[in-house]
XYZ file of C-alpha atoms in Angstrom:
780
model
C 123.071 89.988 141.526
C 123.174 93.646 141.136
C 123.659 95.188 137.716
C 127.257 96.237 138.855
C 127.921 92.675 139.875
C 127.009 91.321 136.770
C 128.966 93.708 134.955
C 132.003 92.580 137.155
C 131.602 88.982 136.324
C 131.242 89.962 132.456
C 134.359 91.632 132.764
C 136.378 88.357 134.138
C 135.588 86.544 130.776
C 137.587 89.645 129.239
C 134.821 92.107 128.269
C 135.750 95.474 128.378
C 133.427 97.613 130.930
C 131.817 99.250 128.042
C 131.295 95.559 126.102
C 129.999 94.472 129.546
C 127.543 97.231 129.804
C 126.319 96.886 126.300
C 125.831 93.339 126.747
C 123.623 93.621 129.938
C 121.100 95.643 128.039
C 120.398 92.246 125.836
C 118.272 90.167 127.955
C 118.933 86.832 126.281
C 122.851 87.237 125.873
C 122.688 88.152 129.499
C 120.854 85.414 130.656
C 122.889 82.862 128.367
C 126.087 84.359 129.740
C 125.145 84.163 133.361
C 124.424 80.422 132.722
C 127.825 79.847 131.385
C 129.344 81.698 134.254
C 127.730 79.065 136.466
C 129.347 76.441 134.190
C 132.882 77.128 134.408
C 135.447 78.392 136.841
C 136.542 81.529 134.784
C 140.160 81.666 136.593
C 141.128 78.451 135.731
C 140.249 78.589 132.026
C 142.905 79.002 129.201
C 143.780 82.460 127.914
C 141.164 83.746 125.410
C 138.690 81.068 126.527
C 136.412 83.891 128.102
C 135.837 85.284 124.769
C 134.820 82.065 123.313
C 132.461 81.787 126.072
C 130.952 85.101 125.514
C 130.590 84.131 121.825
C 128.821 80.812 122.820
C 126.361 82.890 124.742
C 125.891 85.278 121.753
C 125.523 82.392 119.491
C 123.441 79.145 120.946
C 120.149 78.668 119.929
C 117.167 77.681 122.201
C 116.619 74.409 120.545
C 120.245 73.244 122.043
C 120.103 75.420 125.434
C 120.299 72.147 127.408
C 123.835 71.314 125.619
C 125.245 74.874 126.858
C 127.081 72.827 129.815
C 128.284 70.415 127.485
C 130.150 72.991 125.103
C 131.197 74.891 128.058
C 133.354 71.947 128.922
C 135.086 71.623 125.748
C 135.792 75.276 125.629
C 136.949 75.377 129.385
C 139.269 72.553 128.735
C 140.973 73.884 125.435
C 139.446 71.689 123.005
C 137.223 74.415 121.404
C 140.098 77.005 121.003
C 138.662 79.262 118.298
C 135.338 80.636 117.030
C 135.582 78.579 114.238
C 135.494 75.526 116.425
C 132.873 76.643 118.566
C 130.380 77.480 115.469
C 131.270 73.932 114.397
C 130.102 72.645 117.589
C 126.922 74.511 117.601
C 126.229 73.685 113.967
C 126.477 69.962 114.958
C 124.272 70.051 117.779
C 121.629 71.709 115.856
C 121.904 69.357 113.085
C 121.433 66.370 115.625
C 118.971 67.991 118.018
C 116.804 65.249 118.296
C 119.688 63.013 119.700
C 119.263 62.733 123.311
C 122.984 61.880 123.744
C 125.607 63.383 121.891
C 127.752 61.122 119.637
C 131.032 62.142 121.075
C 133.525 60.528 117.944
C 131.209 62.308 115.503
C 131.106 65.507 117.592
C 135.047 65.161 117.832
C 135.334 65.103 114.238
C 132.933 67.837 113.356
C 134.601 70.300 115.709
C 138.389 69.497 114.352
C 139.211 68.903 118.054
C 142.846 67.522 118.117
C 143.482 68.422 114.278
C 146.745 70.188 114.588
C 147.788 72.519 111.521
C 151.643 72.795 111.369
C 153.274 75.858 110.145
C 154.637 74.063 107.189
C 151.202 73.005 106.178
C 150.203 76.627 106.029
C 153.354 77.927 104.166
C 153.073 75.206 101.552
C 148.887 75.827 100.991
C 150.003 79.501 100.616
C 152.768 78.766 98.293
C 150.452 76.785 96.274
C 147.822 79.377 95.865
C 150.251 82.170 95.539
C 151.443 80.509 92.200
C 147.945 80.459 90.874
C 148.153 84.558 91.248
C 151.787 85.527 90.624
C 151.251 87.267 87.358
C 148.454 89.413 88.733
C 150.416 90.032 92.105
C 153.435 91.271 90.161
C 151.281 93.402 88.125
C 149.148 94.933 90.801
C 151.498 94.597 93.582
C 150.312 95.869 97.030
C 146.998 96.932 95.479
C 146.146 92.960 94.830
C 143.500 91.820 97.174
C 145.342 89.174 99.330
C 141.763 87.996 100.805
C 141.576 85.835 98.000
C 144.585 84.034 98.878
C 143.712 83.610 102.452
C 140.028 82.441 101.449
C 141.613 79.524 99.209
C 144.152 78.571 102.151
C 141.068 78.329 104.609
C 139.415 76.161 102.239
C 142.332 73.583 102.133
C 142.964 74.061 105.746
C 139.677 74.294 107.644
C 141.131 74.291 111.009
C 144.066 76.667 110.284
C 144.379 79.644 112.621
C 143.476 82.834 110.541
C 146.405 84.660 111.919
C 148.467 82.305 110.992
C 147.364 82.179 107.444
C 147.572 86.017 107.363
C 150.998 86.133 108.417
C 152.476 83.719 106.224
C 150.599 85.515 103.020
C 152.203 88.882 104.110
C 155.782 87.166 104.545
C 155.341 85.601 101.124
C 154.043 88.542 99.425
C 157.074 90.718 100.786
C 159.492 88.026 99.728
C 157.959 87.985 96.150
C 157.407 91.871 95.645
C 160.175 93.531 98.056
C 159.133 96.365 100.519
C 156.600 98.739 99.356
C 157.348 101.697 97.154
C 155.710 105.453 96.799
C 153.327 104.155 94.207
C 152.250 101.069 96.268
C 151.235 103.302 99.000
C 149.438 105.844 97.021
C 145.840 104.999 97.111
C 144.023 103.469 94.078
C 142.299 106.294 92.028
C 138.560 106.280 92.046
C 136.359 106.483 88.943
C 136.054 110.109 87.800
C 132.743 111.479 89.282
C 129.843 111.700 86.383
C 129.307 115.092 85.376
C 126.097 117.018 87.025
C 123.153 117.838 85.136
C 119.962 115.826 84.733
C 121.363 112.497 85.226
C 121.909 111.316 81.625
C 125.131 109.589 82.393
C 123.965 107.210 84.693
C 123.295 103.418 83.513
C 120.088 102.255 82.598
C 118.449 100.321 84.979
C 117.043 97.047 84.546
C 113.842 95.345 85.878
C 114.086 95.064 89.888
C 117.315 96.938 89.839
C 117.874 99.596 92.156
C 120.043 102.775 92.104
C 120.973 103.553 95.777
C 123.005 101.872 98.455
C 120.839 100.508 101.354
C 121.483 99.296 105.032
C 120.465 96.227 106.967
C 121.314 94.055 109.599
C 123.070 90.632 109.219
C 122.477 87.914 111.991
C 125.613 89.108 113.626
C 124.211 92.659 113.741
C 126.694 93.834 111.372
C 125.383 96.522 108.495
C 125.647 95.280 104.884
C 124.546 97.091 101.966
C 123.054 96.415 98.849
C 122.081 98.402 95.640
C 119.289 96.254 94.090
C 116.532 93.755 95.259
C 118.562 90.858 94.107
C 121.548 91.872 96.093
C 119.794 93.056 99.112
C 118.069 89.135 99.271
C 121.434 87.599 98.774
C 122.509 89.199 101.941
C 119.853 88.491 104.188
C 120.715 86.084 107.128
C 117.772 83.434 106.598
C 118.151 79.816 107.077
C 119.500 77.425 104.595
C 116.218 75.067 102.967
C 116.237 72.196 105.148
C 118.052 73.801 108.123
C 114.656 75.274 109.923
C 115.677 74.129 113.263
C 118.931 76.591 113.116
C 116.392 79.505 113.502
C 115.608 81.244 116.830
C 112.412 80.194 118.188
C 111.935 77.216 115.923
C 110.148 74.457 117.591
C 111.724 71.164 117.418
C 109.957 67.725 117.819
C 111.157 64.091 117.555
C 109.845 63.928 114.023
C 111.307 66.989 112.976
C 114.338 65.442 111.322
C 112.227 63.019 109.378
C 109.899 65.620 108.024
C 112.453 68.278 107.073
C 114.274 65.238 105.087
C 111.306 64.559 103.154
C 110.617 68.122 102.525
C 114.275 68.565 101.375
C 113.520 65.503 98.873
C 110.366 67.206 97.448
C 111.743 70.487 97.190
C 115.162 69.402 95.904
C 116.730 71.758 98.466
C 115.206 74.666 96.572
C 113.856 78.126 98.321
C 110.153 78.385 98.006
C 108.137 81.482 99.325
C 104.789 82.768 98.626
C 103.012 86.170 98.287
C 99.648 85.709 100.165
C 97.421 88.455 99.558
C 93.713 88.556 100.341
C 91.422 89.325 97.276
C 89.270 92.000 98.610
C 91.022 95.341 97.603
C 93.894 96.589 95.496
C 97.507 96.416 96.574
C 99.079 99.459 97.687
C 102.937 100.736 98.304
C 103.230 98.486 101.255
C 102.392 95.184 99.614
C 105.436 96.160 96.896
C 107.798 95.582 99.668
C 106.096 92.130 100.418
C 106.008 91.490 96.515
C 109.832 92.305 96.289
C 110.856 90.505 99.477
C 109.094 87.312 98.719
C 109.652 86.727 94.987
C 112.889 88.828 95.129
C 114.247 86.212 97.567
C 113.184 83.432 95.731
C 114.784 84.849 92.703
C 118.028 85.751 94.424
C 118.243 82.086 95.301
C 117.050 80.236 92.249
C 114.006 79.607 93.907
C 110.196 79.622 93.158
C 107.513 82.066 94.660
C 103.613 81.169 94.821
C 101.308 83.681 94.090
C 98.592 82.247 97.003
C 95.216 84.008 97.077
C 93.919 84.010 100.610
C 90.516 83.701 99.865
C 88.695 82.483 103.195
C 86.448 85.363 103.119
C 84.024 85.110 100.504
C 81.999 87.988 101.686
C 84.614 90.631 100.290
C 85.988 88.743 97.565
C 85.895 90.217 93.885
C 87.080 88.914 90.579
C 88.657 92.642 89.876
C 90.827 92.111 92.735
C 92.124 88.722 91.735
C 93.201 89.825 88.270
C 94.303 93.256 89.939
C 96.589 91.662 92.109
C 98.394 89.282 89.364
C 98.685 92.366 87.464
C 100.540 94.474 89.841
C 103.087 91.454 90.448
C 103.721 91.024 86.800
C 103.909 94.778 86.356
C 106.944 95.041 89.087
C 108.574 92.311 87.174
C 107.664 89.063 88.752
C 106.436 85.712 87.285
C 104.433 83.586 90.155
C 105.778 79.903 89.746
C 102.185 78.779 90.265
C 99.052 80.729 91.371
C 97.007 78.819 94.140
C 94.314 79.826 96.537
C 93.844 78.616 100.257
C 90.563 77.356 98.943
C 92.210 74.816 96.985
C 93.048 72.829 100.363
C 89.653 73.212 102.072
C 88.994 69.553 101.924
C 92.455 68.903 103.815
C 92.184 71.858 106.174
C 88.604 70.363 107.291
C 90.329 67.119 107.728
C 93.025 68.442 109.981
C 90.421 70.488 112.010
C 89.047 67.101 112.873
C 92.202 65.845 113.851
C 92.887 68.496 116.166
C 89.445 67.635 117.786
C 90.464 64.382 118.238
C 93.511 65.045 119.767
C 91.666 67.051 122.261
C 93.451 70.286 120.950
C 90.551 71.924 119.557
C 86.699 72.520 120.619
C 83.833 74.139 119.530
C 82.553 77.286 121.349
C 79.487 79.239 121.644
C 81.191 82.567 122.786
C 79.900 85.556 120.750
C 82.663 87.162 118.722
C 82.087 90.564 120.766
C 82.705 88.432 124.389
C 85.972 87.365 123.041
C 87.548 90.715 121.513
C 89.687 92.547 123.503
C 92.806 91.856 125.722
C 91.116 90.036 128.516
C 88.212 88.084 127.260
C 86.836 85.431 129.617
C 87.856 81.966 129.312
C 85.374 79.982 127.390
C 83.014 77.490 129.300
C 83.153 75.103 126.684
C 86.944 74.664 126.771
C 86.992 71.298 128.329
C 83.836 69.657 126.659
C 84.265 66.099 125.364
C 86.022 65.467 122.081
C 82.891 63.516 120.723
C 80.488 66.464 121.535
C 82.807 68.886 119.731
C 83.204 66.416 116.652
C 79.467 66.281 116.702
C 78.972 69.896 116.801
C 81.697 70.665 114.182
C 80.067 68.345 111.816
C 76.741 70.356 112.438
C 78.652 73.492 111.748
C 79.908 71.983 108.361
C 76.307 70.989 107.602
C 74.560 74.265 108.014
C 72.489 73.248 111.149
C 73.844 75.898 113.110
C 73.309 79.577 112.529
C 75.936 82.208 111.947
C 77.958 83.350 115.054
C 76.274 80.436 117.128
C 79.430 78.756 117.144
C 83.244 78.522 116.054
C 85.824 75.982 116.314
C 88.812 77.393 118.424
C 91.989 76.076 119.014
C 93.632 75.365 122.345
C 96.501 77.761 122.563
C 97.884 80.889 124.146
C 99.582 83.158 121.900
C 102.562 85.447 122.858
C 100.393 88.461 123.384
C 98.325 87.001 125.963
C 95.415 86.011 123.357
C 94.004 82.402 124.366
C 92.476 80.166 121.885
C 92.261 81.617 118.409
C 89.187 80.811 116.480
C 89.940 78.324 113.535
C 86.582 78.291 111.953
C 83.482 80.293 111.627
C 80.217 79.648 110.353
C 79.448 82.011 106.968
C 75.989 81.213 104.933
C 77.872 82.837 101.802
C 78.584 81.163 98.588
C 82.418 81.187 97.578
C 83.955 82.327 94.199
C 85.588 79.004 93.649
C 83.738 76.234 96.010
C 80.256 77.481 95.663
C 77.730 76.087 97.980
C 79.986 73.282 99.386
C 80.856 75.144 102.577
C 79.150 77.170 105.353
C 82.058 77.050 107.209
C 85.002 78.839 106.512
C 88.966 78.597 107.889
C 90.523 82.048 109.741
C 93.959 83.186 108.860
C 95.619 82.074 112.089
C 94.385 78.445 110.901
C 94.893 78.485 107.417
C 98.062 80.162 106.840
C 100.791 78.089 108.103
C 98.801 74.697 106.938
C 98.893 76.008 103.288
C 102.404 77.120 103.576
C 103.256 73.501 105.012
C 101.152 71.793 102.086
C 103.278 73.931 99.514
C 106.209 73.150 101.372
C 107.458 76.802 101.733
C 110.852 77.167 103.061
C 110.408 80.825 104.171
C 107.150 82.205 105.375
C 107.995 85.823 105.013
C 105.425 88.410 106.624
C 105.228 91.627 108.233
C 105.983 92.520 112.193
C 102.575 92.471 113.301
C 102.252 88.514 112.433
C 105.356 88.294 115.118
C 102.665 87.625 117.727
C 101.239 84.701 115.872
C 104.143 82.981 115.551
C 103.757 80.602 118.208
C 100.437 79.202 116.818
C 102.121 78.974 113.562
C 104.584 76.396 114.893
C 102.258 75.148 117.057
C 99.422 73.946 114.928
C 102.109 72.314 112.221
C 103.534 70.558 115.394
C 100.341 69.610 116.741
C 99.066 67.944 113.231
C 102.881 66.359 112.857
C 103.526 67.918 109.437
C 106.182 69.814 107.995
C 106.942 73.307 109.224
C 108.221 76.157 107.570
C 109.994 79.369 109.136
C 108.419 82.231 109.679
C 110.298 85.457 109.444
C 109.160 89.045 109.907
C 110.316 92.444 108.550
C 109.158 96.075 109.574
C 106.002 96.996 106.855
C 106.270 100.167 104.801
C 104.264 102.871 105.734
C 103.924 106.353 103.742
C 103.132 109.517 105.311
C 100.273 111.912 103.816
C 98.293 108.940 102.476
C 95.812 106.334 103.675
C 95.896 102.734 102.420
C 92.848 101.302 104.331
C 90.495 99.576 101.346
C 87.571 101.241 103.484
C 88.737 104.673 103.386
C 89.908 104.522 99.972
C 86.366 103.319 99.181
C 85.141 106.264 101.107
C 87.275 108.792 99.081
C 85.637 107.299 95.762
C 82.467 107.580 97.291
C 82.639 110.991 98.453
C 84.062 112.232 94.945
C 87.086 113.142 96.412
C 89.337 110.890 93.871
C 88.012 109.022 90.872
C 88.631 105.593 91.392
C 91.278 102.819 93.390
C 93.602 104.120 90.559
C 93.643 107.845 91.077
C 96.917 109.040 90.791
C 96.849 110.755 94.220
C 96.533 107.552 96.125
C 99.566 105.300 96.735
C 97.881 101.939 95.368
C 99.996 100.315 92.966
C 97.390 100.828 90.145
C 97.451 104.518 91.001
C 101.535 104.583 91.125
C 101.316 103.053 87.713
C 99.120 105.302 86.253
C 100.895 108.426 87.799
C 103.590 107.088 85.760
C 106.072 105.516 88.410
C 108.378 102.851 86.483
C 108.270 99.806 88.355
C 111.910 99.358 88.684
C 111.703 102.714 90.485
C 109.178 101.277 93.218
C 111.775 98.095 93.402
C 114.530 100.298 93.878
C 112.541 102.176 96.622
C 111.831 98.813 98.278
C 115.739 97.862 98.224
C 116.675 101.445 99.392
C 114.544 100.404 102.497
C 116.450 97.288 103.507
C 114.513 94.331 105.553
C 114.676 95.084 109.135
C 112.111 94.574 111.998
C 111.973 98.125 112.233
C 108.724 99.721 111.162
C 108.467 103.413 109.925
C 106.846 106.228 108.077
C 108.515 107.521 104.955
C 107.970 110.881 103.440
C 106.640 110.657 99.690
C 109.737 112.467 98.585
C 111.775 109.249 99.031
C 109.669 107.510 96.761
C 109.829 110.425 94.479
C 113.808 110.652 94.326
C 113.572 106.897 93.455
C 111.131 107.332 90.391
C 112.997 110.773 89.439
C 116.286 108.564 89.487
C 114.894 105.971 87.018
C 112.935 108.627 84.681
C 116.058 110.891 84.488
C 117.725 107.976 82.450
C 114.670 106.136 80.612
C 112.435 109.405 79.656
C 112.959 111.128 76.461
C 113.071 114.934 76.800
C 110.122 117.018 74.738
C 109.154 120.765 75.033
C 105.630 121.545 76.598
C 104.174 124.798 77.577
C 101.754 124.786 80.439
C 100.914 128.604 80.818
C 101.159 129.616 76.937
C 102.284 133.106 75.928
C 102.492 133.939 72.245
C 106.044 135.416 70.722
C 105.810 136.765 67.039
C 109.546 137.193 65.952
C 108.994 140.139 63.861
C 112.087 139.372 61.886
C 112.289 135.342 61.571
C 114.804 134.666 58.924
C 113.042 132.533 56.668
C 109.633 132.466 54.779
C 108.874 128.741 55.960
C 108.925 127.040 59.166
C 112.588 125.612 60.152
C 112.815 121.759 61.023
C 115.463 121.332 64.189
C 116.744 117.834 65.131
C 116.421 117.725 68.807
C 118.240 114.743 70.853
C 115.982 112.740 73.292
C 118.386 112.781 75.877
C 120.774 116.026 75.417
C 123.982 114.497 76.646
C 123.622 111.435 75.259
C 122.622 112.169 71.354
C 123.293 108.634 70.187
C 119.894 107.523 71.869
C 117.953 109.146 69.191
C 116.262 112.319 68.306
C 112.909 113.913 67.361
C 112.068 116.679 64.780
C 110.601 120.099 66.202
C 109.080 122.830 64.212
C 110.324 126.483 64.445
C 108.170 129.299 63.036
C 107.717 132.754 63.441
C 104.769 132.345 66.000
C 106.049 130.483 68.946
C 104.697 129.966 72.672
C 106.696 130.318 75.918
C 105.484 129.830 79.573
C 104.051 132.998 80.909
C 106.219 132.689 83.744
C 109.062 133.172 81.739
C 108.424 136.785 80.904
C 108.115 139.841 83.565
C 107.349 143.278 82.752
C 109.160 144.780 85.155
C 112.264 143.223 86.390
C 113.153 141.596 89.730
C 116.168 141.206 91.131
C 117.471 137.598 90.704
C 115.245 136.778 87.805
C 117.113 135.732 84.670
C 114.685 135.210 81.956
C 112.965 137.537 79.363
C 112.060 141.100 80.378
C 111.659 144.268 78.325
C 115.253 144.820 78.988
C 116.715 141.176 79.191
C 117.070 138.899 76.128
C 117.001 135.083 76.605
C 117.848 132.178 74.568
C 115.563 129.585 73.018
C 116.699 126.085 74.048
C 117.812 124.057 70.846
C 117.115 126.788 68.138
C 120.379 128.669 68.245
C 118.474 131.824 68.480
C 118.331 134.818 71.241
C 115.431 136.760 71.443
C 114.815 140.250 72.474
C 111.580 142.189 73.177
C 110.178 144.971 70.940
C 106.791 145.202 72.119
C 104.334 144.143 74.909
C 100.717 143.559 73.787
C 97.992 143.507 76.379
C 94.413 143.149 76.302
C 91.452 145.494 77.920
C 92.487 144.227 81.411
C 96.032 145.002 81.049
C 97.036 141.134 80.913
C 100.252 140.329 78.578
C 98.692 138.461 75.673
C 101.587 138.654 73.136
C 104.986 139.743 72.737
C 106.816 141.014 69.593
C 110.483 140.250 69.411
C 113.419 140.028 67.334
C 115.850 137.417 67.018
C 119.512 136.941 66.641
C 121.841 133.683 66.169
C 123.354 132.622 69.182
C 126.785 133.095 67.711
C 126.434 136.610 67.178
C 124.167 137.736 70.219
C 125.498 138.558 73.622
C 125.281 135.331 75.629
C 121.688 135.300 77.457
C 121.597 134.310 81.381
C 119.052 131.430 80.534
C 117.677 129.324 77.934
C 113.948 128.633 77.793
C 112.014 126.170 76.301
C 109.134 126.835 73.532
C 106.906 125.400 71.181
C 105.807 126.204 67.464
C 103.025 124.854 65.340
C 101.955 122.733 68.360
C 99.287 120.336 69.306
C 97.096 120.898 72.412
C 97.357 118.419 75.061
C 95.437 118.046 78.787
C 97.863 117.890 81.726
C 97.076 116.782 85.341
C 99.217 118.521 87.982
C 98.851 116.232 90.988
C 99.754 117.513 94.538
C 99.621 115.263 97.787
C 96.191 114.597 98.683
C 96.258 115.355 102.410
C 97.683 118.189 104.601
C 98.893 116.427 107.110
C 101.432 113.563 107.409
C 99.024 111.197 109.512
C 95.726 111.943 108.074
C 94.255 109.086 110.198
C 95.276 110.509 113.537
C 92.822 112.361 115.500
C 95.410 114.327 117.385
C 96.865 115.634 114.093
C 93.155 115.454 112.198
C 90.403 115.672 114.921
C 88.059 116.177 111.904
C 88.962 112.836 110.426
C 91.072 112.002 107.109
C 87.971 113.178 104.717
C 88.433 116.832 106.367
C 92.153 116.788 105.628
C 91.665 116.247 101.970
C 93.703 119.443 99.963
C 91.328 121.393 97.904
C 93.772 121.866 95.077
C 95.346 118.382 94.730
C 94.636 118.472 91.224
C 94.612 121.133 88.538
C 93.844 120.625 84.955
C 95.272 122.457 82.145
C 95.190 122.640 78.497
C 98.905 122.823 77.223
C 100.886 123.007 73.882
C 103.151 120.343 73.269
C 105.813 120.140 70.539
C 104.085 118.042 67.726
C 106.271 115.119 67.950
C 104.321 114.036 70.837
C 101.777 112.969 68.785
C 101.362 109.232 68.674
C 102.818 108.694 72.442
C 100.872 105.288 73.741
C 99.544 105.131 77.189
C 102.033 104.920 80.005
C 104.820 106.353 77.552
C 106.887 108.767 79.815
C 108.557 111.978 79.209
C 110.526 114.965 80.437
C 108.884 117.743 79.788
C 112.113 120.143 79.737
C 112.339 122.297 82.650
C 108.775 121.320 84.117
C 108.907 117.817 85.407
C 108.340 113.807 84.384
C 105.007 113.120 82.639
C 103.044 109.910 81.680
C 100.313 109.627 79.400
C 97.244 108.647 80.919
C 94.564 105.759 79.908
C 92.060 108.606 79.410
C 93.761 109.799 76.109
C 91.728 109.347 72.976
C 92.964 109.718 69.241
C 91.722 113.323 69.444
C 93.679 114.373 72.746
C 96.701 113.056 74.867
C 95.987 113.637 78.358
C 99.183 113.516 80.457
C 99.832 113.051 84.266
C 102.542 114.982 86.271
C 104.569 111.766 87.743
C 107.408 114.063 89.726
C 108.513 117.385 89.285
C 112.388 118.205 88.481
C 114.460 119.129 90.937
C 115.692 122.583 89.726
C 116.607 126.076 91.212
C 113.388 128.061 91.009
C 115.217 131.208 89.797
C 116.639 129.260 86.636
């Protein structure tokens, strides 16, 4: 059938030409819809049934594809006369997927076939619920949300027609309120916009709370929005615990129903997820998304989440990585239900491997690792070796009788990507940090992951998109062993431009002395972001803003910076710090002693506290806040232009410019006037007096190019792409109120940016890292 003929057939169901063309682009729906057209005579079906058949084609799962003809018959004869009844039919068939024959009585009851809802029943139900909201209706009139009543009626009359309910609600509201007045037609006043400025009026953010809406696709393809991780997680179209069989691609066996019943009994129907990192490196920004999705989904559904270390490779695992991973999970605000290790289950995994061999579903192979790499490796000549021979050789592998690389255990399955027989076990003569020298064979990810998920009764195995090609082996392995099979869901991984996250490449940066360690603030590891001063709730907000879709992409670091800025705007108190000090002497300072000034921590919210600053005849301003020669648009201090001192209530004017022997300006002698008598200046600048010296580290992006690992962009490799000036260290003067600040305390240096106290700080000198700059007009 040509595409044109297919489109014409789709139009017979009632689809518009545009909708028919769009449908043709979806191979799965097209296949189902063509199968539907083979089952019915489109010219002899009730009015509207064509669109119900289309609905069926878009909703039916592969698990019940063999029941397509059965459902088509009920639509064609008018028994399934609404999308509500078609959905109920599909739900019933999925719930009874193992039944070879459909129980007609139960099916008819589940779908509400022959149930007739009379207009009188609808009228009575609407009257009942209208009475509950009468006072609110009279108060709000037509601004009342009538959907509340419609939902309540739908709950009472499951099979009532939605249009009939809406019509009756509209009629009864009109009868109660009368025709709409001008006030009813006026739009509802929106809340007044918050004042512009530095964002102090925003509400405080809780842990895990975001600040920006995000879009994601629901199962139906509709766009839904979320403001935070919990809200986002509540809207994800994942299956309910115990309803694994309703998920696309899930493999149903004769034993599935019993295993799911046992699973629900063991878990009490709670959501159970896990975050399963390899303990061979530090977590990076991409892991933050995985942490938020796994822990966030469980938290949003009153479930639990395991922190499971995937410790199956003893060569690369170190204690500091175990500790670092747990610290970062907790820093982001999540507490694991339980900390487990894949190695906890090594004995059970070995027993299951033996069972696979006995079922002739696994075999010992002697091909070298380099032989089976690539897209088209040769098939193993040992694939059909006798079961007893594989059992003996596997035991020899376990007992250390075969050398490393001499043999592997492989599973008899072909993955979606065409890769055949993935390795389940390999030989490694390395002691394990938890099991010591007990094992000299270790399981692979392909073998371990799904089995550990099954043991821990995980309901949702959430992983990044690159694991989609392993979903078939995931389901195959659980079903081959006849054990509970969780559902694997994939989402797009998070990548950030201008950085590298590979453990090997970060190690090279450290070895070359380009960065100091794994937590160098120029990196995008989570420890680096913490050290730079990024608040955990900002990272969670950033992750929520990405949504959960299958698309992978790389984001500019400025997107993360914006999320950080949003949080720090409402949490970081303001202080005055001068990075490049220029001395000012006020020759007519009005008092003999320094003056104490109370400065609010948050200028637009003075009720949130204040600190004391000292104003004396000698003070310091930024060197960039003075120009000897005026320039167009320059609004700060010049020999002919005065400037105000923030919070001080004074305006200063230059009397004398003092220079050193090289002609560099070293000091300004100024006079001052109070703000209430002086001419209003064009700008107010920050300053410090009686300051303390602090070290300030100004970080820039580490790499020049968006993709430093891409040889087409950076032919010399990522090491050649490092900026020479990615870190500038300055000795700055800070307002003395900053003394006593603790590690990771965060501040806004007024007019400069947001800064965080670095762990290198000592009792003699505080060290600050620039977290993000301020978004401000450069001329101000």
